Amino acid sequence: DAGITQSPRYKITETGRQVTLMCHQTWSHSYMFWYRQDLGHGLRLIYYSAAADITDKGEVPDGYVVSRSKTENFPLTLESATRSQTSVYFCASSESSSGADNSPLHFGNGTRLTVT
Amino acid sequence: GDSVTQMEGPVTLSEEACLTINCTYTATGYPSLFWYVQYPGEGLQLLLKATKADDKGSNKGFEATYRKETTSFHLEKGSVQVSDSAVYFCALLSGGYQKVTFGTGTKLQVIP
């Protein structure tokens, strides 16, 4: 089925470990985004990508690394996890960045990450 | 900078009650406005949108009107159902999706 899938759904890791969250979309959308969702903050943009090999920082990029070697994949890596990175992470995609009628944001079901 | 303020929840309503979730915004220029819905265990889904002043977005019985004079985009539904239980996010878009600003979300619980 076409869509956007995230893995794993749940992850527990220890402080200082590296962890990678995966995101895969089957629509060939140009734009992909990573958000984190925290109580009291709504969703905040971590990184985004306009196309393969093009990425840029969002509002809260510190401690995260992304790559986009293929259009369909946009992994998010926490290089050395901290407790403050405990959150729910959402990947999203869009045909364009403009918000036009035919290009809404499509979200995955999220990854709940706990850093102990 | 841009910001979105929405009423804190949770909001608990009986089935068939009227719903209003308030949303106000601060933005430069003329943003597009959105309501997203998040059902338990899922990602956000676009519920409705409005791209200019006085536009009314509507979907699944929900509606919201872009009010530039009051900088508001309140979500309304005349008769809620248990299946409407979810978290609702107001958002604005100003300059591309890399610039979308979300509110903190309002949890709605509808009881039979």
Coordinates of N, CA and C in Angstrom, one line a residue, chain A residues 3-4 14-15 25 28 37 41 44 50 53 57 60 65-67 72 79 89 96 106-107 116:
Chain A
G3 N 2.0 4.9 1.0 CA 1.9 5.6 2.3 C 3.3 5.9 2.8
I4 N 3.3 6.3 4.1 CA 4.5 6.7 4.8 C 4.6 5.9 6.0
E14 N 19.5 3.9 25.9 CA 20.2 4.5 27.0 C 20.8 5.8 26.6
T15 N 21.0 6.7 27.6 CA 21.7 7.9 27.4 C 23.1 7.6 26.8
Q25 N 8.6 6.5 2.4 CA 7.4 6.9 1.7 C 7.4 6.4 0.3
S28 N 6.9 9.1 -3.8 CA 7.9 9.8 -4.4 C 7.7 11.3 -4.2
Q37 N 7.0 15.6 18.9 CA 5.8 16.1 19.5 C 6.0 15.9 21.1
H41 N 4.2 21.7 23.7 CA 4.9 22.3 22.6 C 4.3 22.0 21.3
R44 N 7.2 20.3 16.7 CA 8.3 21.2 16.3 C 9.2 20.5 15.2
A50 N 14.2 18.9 0.8 CA 13.5 19.3 -0.4 C 13.7 18.3 -1.5
D53 N 19.5 14.3 -1.3 CA 20.8 15.0 -1.0 C 20.7 16.5 -0.7
K57 N 18.1 22.5 8.3 CA 17.7 22.5 9.7 C 16.3 23.2 9.9
V60 N 14.5 22.9 15.8 CA 15.2 22.2 16.9 C 16.2 21.1 16.4
V65 N 20.9 14.2 13.3 CA 21.5 14.2 12.0 C 20.5 13.5 11.0
V66 N 20.4 14.0 9.8 CA 19.6 13.3 8.8 C 20.4 13.1 7.6
S67 N 19.9 12.2 6.7 CA 20.4 12.0 5.4 C 19.3 11.7 4.5
E72 N 12.9 8.2 -1.3 CA 11.9 7.6 -0.5 C 12.2 7.4 1.0
E79 N 22.8 11.1 17.5 CA 24.1 10.6 17.6 C 24.5 10.1 19.0
Y89 N 8.3 11.0 17.7 CA 8.8 11.6 16.5 C 8.0 11.2 15.3
S96 N 5.0 19.2 -2.4 CA 5.8 20.4 -2.5 C 5.8 21.1 -1.2
H106 N 1.5 14.7 4.7 CA 1.1 13.3 5.1 C 2.1 12.8 6.2
F107 N 1.5 12.4 7.3 CA 2.3 12.0 8.4 C 2.3 10.5 8.6
T116 N 16.6 6.5 28.5 CA 16.8 6.3 30.0 C 18.1 6.7 30.5

